[in-house]
Short mmCIF file of C-alpha atoms in Angstrom, two decimals:
data_model
loop_
_atom_site.label_atom_id
_atom_site.label_comp_id
_atom_site.label_asym_id
_atom_site.label_seq_id
_atom_site.Cartn_x
_atom_site.Cartn_y
_atom_site.Cartn_z
CA UNK E 692 10.20 22.65 0.19
CA UNK E 693 10.54 18.69 -0.91
CA UNK E 694 8.89 16.08 1.24
CA UNK E 695 11.32 14.39 3.66
CA UNK E 696 12.18 10.44 3.98
CA UNK E 697 14.67 9.48 7.42
CA UNK E 698 15.59 5.88 5.02
CA UNK E 699 18.95 4.16 7.55
CA UNK E 700 21.90 3.26 5.56
CA UNK E 701 20.89 -0.18 6.28
CA UNK E 702 17.96 -0.54 5.07
CA UNK E 703 18.66 1.07 2.31
CA UNK E 704 21.40 -1.43 1.03
CA UNK E 705 18.78 -4.43 2.44
CA UNK E 706 16.27 -2.71 -0.46
CA UNK E 707 18.85 -2.75 -3.01
CA UNK E 708 20.52 -6.03 -1.90
CA UNK E 709 16.70 -7.56 -2.61
CA UNK E 710 16.59 -5.41 -6.06
CA UNK E 711 19.73 -6.31 -7.02
CA UNK E 712 18.64 -10.46 -5.95
CA UNK E 713 15.15 -10.27 -8.07
CA UNK E 714 16.89 -8.70 -11.32
CA UNK E 715 15.38 -8.57 -13.98
CA UNK E 716 11.94 -9.36 -12.37
CA UNK E 717 10.45 -6.17 -10.35
CA UNK E 718 10.90 -6.58 -6.27
CA UNK E 719 8.61 -4.88 -4.12
CA UNK E 720 8.20 -4.56 -0.27
CA UNK E 721 6.91 -1.91 2.76
CA UNK E 722 8.19 0.17 4.25
CA UNK E 723 7.16 0.35 8.05
CA UNK E 724 7.34 3.41 10.30
CA UNK E 725 5.99 6.69 11.37
CA UNK E 726 5.07 10.12 10.10
CA UNK E 727 6.82 13.25 11.93
CA UNK E 728 6.85 16.48 12.08
CA UNK E 729 5.74 18.10 8.71
CA UNK E 730 4.93 14.83 7.39
CA UNK E 731 8.15 13.88 7.51
CA UNK E 732 8.99 9.69 7.06
CA UNK E 733 10.98 8.02 9.29
CA UNK E 734 11.28 4.24 7.98
CA UNK E 735 12.44 1.51 11.23
CA UNK E 736 12.18 -1.17 8.66
CA UNK E 737 11.07 -2.42 5.30
CA UNK E 738 9.19 -5.64 4.75
CA UNK E 739 9.94 -7.63 0.91
CA UNK E 740 6.84 -8.61 -0.91
CA UNK E 741 6.37 -11.51 -2.75
CA UNK E 742 5.21 -9.99 -6.75
CA UNK E 743 2.59 -11.85 -7.98
CA UNK E 744 2.47 -9.43 -11.35
CA UNK E 745 3.72 -11.33 -14.56
CA UNK E 746 6.53 -10.42 -16.82
CA UNK E 747 9.74 -8.33 -15.72
CA UNK E 748 8.47 -5.17 -16.64
CA UNK E 749 5.39 -4.74 -13.62
CA UNK E 750 4.82 -5.30 -10.02
CA UNK E 751 1.97 -5.88 -7.82
CA UNK E 752 2.75 -6.91 -4.15
CA UNK E 753 0.79 -9.86 -2.60
CA UNK E 754 -2.45 -8.18 -0.92
CA UNK E 755 -1.09 -11.28 1.82
CA UNK E 756 1.82 -9.41 2.03
CA UNK E 757 0.35 -6.56 2.93
CA UNK E 758 -2.17 -7.39 5.44
CA UNK E 759 0.87 -9.24 7.61
CA UNK E 760 2.72 -6.02 7.08
CA UNK E 761 -0.33 -3.76 8.42
CA UNK E 762 -0.77 -6.41 11.38
CA UNK E 763 3.29 -6.43 12.13
CA UNK E 764 3.11 -2.75 12.46
CA UNK E 765 0.34 -2.44 14.69
CA UNK E 766 1.53 -4.59 16.84
CA UNK E 767 5.43 -2.81 16.76
CA UNK E 768 3.25 0.64 16.75
CA UNK E 769 4.66 1.77 13.47
CA UNK E 770 2.15 1.98 10.43
CA UNK E 771 2.57 1.28 6.47
CA UNK E 772 4.37 4.61 5.61
CA UNK E 773 4.99 3.80 1.76
CA UNK E 774 6.78 1.27 -0.72
CA UNK E 775 9.65 0.30 -2.62
CA UNK E 776 9.63 -1.44 -5.84
CA UNK E 777 12.74 -1.58 -8.83
CA UNK E 778 12.57 -0.66 -12.07
CA UNK E 779 14.82 -3.16 -14.17
CA UNK E 780 17.06 -1.41 -16.65
CA UNK E 781 15.07 1.85 -16.50
CA UNK E 782 15.47 5.26 -14.55
CA UNK E 783 14.12 5.35 -10.77
CA UNK E 784 11.58 8.01 -12.14
CA UNK E 785 7.66 6.75 -11.44
CA UNK E 786 5.72 5.44 -14.70
CA UNK E 787 2.36 7.03 -15.47
CA UNK E 788 0.82 3.68 -13.69
CA UNK E 789 3.50 4.40 -10.84
CA UNK E 790 1.31 7.47 -10.76
CA UNK E 791 -1.85 6.25 -11.59
CA UNK E 792 -1.82 3.36 -8.60
CA UNK E 793 -0.48 5.98 -5.96
CA UNK E 794 -2.01 6.93 -3.11
CA UNK E 795 -1.43 9.92 -1.63
CA UNK E 796 0.52 10.32 1.56
CA UNK E 797 2.86 7.48 0.97
CA UNK E 798 6.51 7.61 -0.12
CA UNK E 799 7.40 5.57 -3.20
CA UNK E 800 10.74 4.51 -2.90
CA UNK E 801 12.11 3.32 -6.35
CA UNK E 802 15.61 1.51 -7.16
CA UNK E 803 16.91 1.48 -10.87
CA UNK E 804 18.90 -1.46 -11.54
CA UNK E 805 21.02 -1.95 -14.53
CA UNK E 806 22.12 -4.93 -15.65
CA UNK E 807 21.89 -6.33 -12.25
CA UNK E 808 23.54 -3.33 -10.64
CA UNK E 809 22.00 -0.33 -8.81
CA UNK E 810 22.00 2.64 -10.61
CA UNK E 811 20.20 5.18 -8.30
CA UNK E 812 17.44 5.10 -5.86
CA UNK E 813 15.01 7.64 -5.74
CA UNK E 814 11.87 8.80 -3.46
CA UNK E 815 8.75 9.97 -4.05
CA UNK E 816 5.33 11.10 -2.73
CA UNK E 817 2.57 11.96 -4.22
CA UNK E 818 0.69 15.25 -2.83
CA UNK E 819 -1.93 17.53 -5.55
CA UNK E 820 -1.68 14.55 -8.00
CA UNK E 821 1.92 14.44 -8.74
CA UNK E 822 4.65 13.46 -7.28
CA UNK E 823 7.03 15.66 -5.56
CA UNK E 824 10.51 13.81 -4.87
CA UNK E 825 11.52 13.43 -1.94
CA UNK E 826 14.61 14.37 -0.01
CA UNK E 827 16.71 11.11 1.46
CA UNK E 828 18.50 11.76 4.94
CA UNK E 829 19.81 8.47 5.94
CA UNK E 830 19.87 9.18 9.46
CA UNK H 186 -35.36 -10.27 12.59
CA UNK H 187 -31.91 -11.03 14.13
CA UNK H 188 -29.27 -8.09 14.50
CA UNK H 189 -26.81 -7.18 12.17
CA UNK H 190 -23.86 -8.57 12.60
CA UNK H 191 -21.11 -5.93 14.40
CA UNK H 192 -17.94 -6.28 12.96
CA UNK H 193 -14.75 -4.21 12.60
CA UNK H 194 -13.34 -2.68 8.94
CA UNK H 195 -9.11 -2.56 9.38
CA UNK H 196 -8.53 0.97 7.42
CA UNK H 197 -5.40 0.87 5.70
CA UNK H 198 -2.73 4.01 6.30
CA UNK H 199 -3.95 5.64 2.42
CA UNK H 200 -7.69 6.02 3.49
CA UNK H 201 -7.07 6.58 7.23
CA UNK H 202 -7.65 10.62 6.53
CA UNK H 203 -11.23 9.90 5.94
CA UNK H 204 -11.59 8.24 9.44
CA UNK H 205 -9.70 10.85 11.44
CA UNK H 206 -6.80 8.65 11.63
CA UNK H 207 -8.66 5.78 12.97
CA UNK H 208 -7.24 2.14 11.97
CA UNK H 209 -10.56 0.59 12.81
CA UNK H 210 -13.82 1.40 12.91
CA UNK H 211 -16.77 -0.75 13.79
CA UNK H 212 -20.08 -1.33 11.93
CA UNK H 213 -22.91 -3.30 11.64
CA UNK H 214 -24.06 -5.39 8.38
CA UNK H 215 -25.37 -8.60 7.06
CA UNK H 216 -22.76 -8.74 4.33
CA UNK H 217 -19.57 -6.93 3.31
CA UNK H 218 -21.54 -4.27 1.07
CA UNK H 219 -23.64 -3.39 3.82
CA UNK H 220 -20.12 -3.00 6.84
CA UNK H 221 -19.23 -1.39 3.84
CA UNK H 222 -22.07 1.01 3.40
CA UNK H 223 -22.22 1.53 6.89
CA UNK H 224 -18.60 2.65 7.10
CA UNK H 225 -19.23 5.46 3.95
CA UNK H 226 -22.50 6.63 6.42
CA UNK H 227 -20.00 7.45 8.97
CA UNK H 228 -16.94 8.64 6.93
CA UNK H 229 -17.99 10.41 4.03
CA UNK H 230 -15.50 9.99 1.06
CA UNK H 231 -13.92 6.74 2.12
CA UNK H 232 -16.35 4.60 -0.07
CA UNK H 233 -15.83 6.34 -3.41
CA UNK H 234 -12.52 4.97 -3.07
CA UNK H 235 -13.12 1.32 -2.34
CA UNK H 236 -16.09 1.01 -4.93
CA UNK H 237 -16.64 2.61 -8.06
CA UNK H 238 -19.54 4.17 -9.94
CA UNK H 239 -21.27 0.96 -10.22
CA UNK H 240 -20.95 0.05 -6.79
CA UNK H 241 -18.20 -2.71 -7.69
CA UNK H 242 -15.15 -3.38 -5.61
CA UNK H 243 -12.57 -1.16 -7.33
CA UNK H 244 -9.71 -3.47 -9.38
CA UNK H 245 -6.93 -2.04 -7.47
CA UNK H 246 -8.69 -2.46 -3.62
CA UNK H 247 -8.82 -6.09 -2.17
CA UNK H 248 -10.69 -6.92 0.66
CA UNK H 249 -9.77 -9.45 2.58
CA UNK H 250 -12.37 -11.59 5.99
CA UNK H 251 -10.60 -12.89 7.89
CA UNK H 252 -7.31 -13.95 6.13
CA UNK H 253 -9.71 -14.68 2.65
CA UNK H 254 -9.78 -12.36 0.04
CA UNK H 255 -13.61 -11.78 -0.16
CA UNK H 256 -13.08 -12.03 -4.35
CA UNK H 257 -12.44 -15.98 -3.93
CA UNK H 258 -15.84 -15.96 -1.13
CA UNK H 259 -19.37 -14.07 -2.81
CA UNK H 260 -17.58 -10.79 -2.88
CA UNK H 261 -19.56 -7.70 -1.91
CA UNK H 262 -22.40 -10.88 -0.84
CA UNK H 263 -20.10 -12.06 1.58
CA UNK H 264 -22.25 -12.55 4.71
CA UNK H 265 -20.91 -11.50 7.66
CA UNK H 266 -21.06 -13.06 11.44
CA UNK H 267 -20.65 -11.55 14.78
CA UNK H 268 -17.63 -10.19 15.35
CA UNK H 269 -15.39 -10.44 11.93
CA UNK H 270 -12.58 -8.39 10.91
CA UNK H 271 -12.73 -7.42 7.16
CA UNK H 272 -9.51 -5.63 6.11
CA UNK H 273 -9.59 -3.01 3.19
CA UNK H 274 -6.22 -3.19 1.63
CA UNK H 275 -4.76 -1.08 -1.54
CA UNK H 276 -2.95 -2.25 -4.43
CA UNK H 277 0.77 -2.01 -4.26
CA UNK H 278 1.40 -2.53 -7.85
CA UNK H 279 2.69 -0.46 -11.18
CA UNK H 280 4.92 -0.81 -14.42
CA UNK H 281 8.44 0.28 -15.21
CA UNK H 282 8.13 3.70 -17.61
CA UNK H 283 7.38 3.53 -21.37
#
């Protein structure tokens, strides 16, 4: 059974807008919410982050944005349950580097942006050394 | 001899599997390395995710003291004071597929 990510439509639209706006650079952010039954992840909001990486083919979220998001999550009784980033002109599947740098238990939403338009959005979760694709529900 | 500083360490979500879900852990230590070692004693397995085999901070992990990255202070040797708050921050990074 694939892991499940509950991602409300308006939040998906928000991330897609940021990914389009950031093109041709990679955009990134954090997913805040909670972990429910059977490891289901429910996203309550997303927090965009600054991409500190040089070049259009990589991202590195500013650790200060992470710290701020973690404190905001705690204050709201939530947790950081994953991240999102865009792949400009590349498919929405994780790269070998994405895998090498991934943390077990988090959801990794990837938004493929092609010529400035969103081509697809998929989400992945690391388990047993590899990514499994998440099923995305919108409510 | 003075007592070591009592400090709190914020644990990021991916490492809470080692702390039975706790998001903050209280430890004592004169500097960051001491505090992390104390964390590792309390919660086996977590230290290996933060430090490499040579005891250096892993490249894709940051540790903040308050709002300052310890890499911009004195690294693992950064001294601690009573009630300081350390935060372990996992890197959120990657590249496009090759």
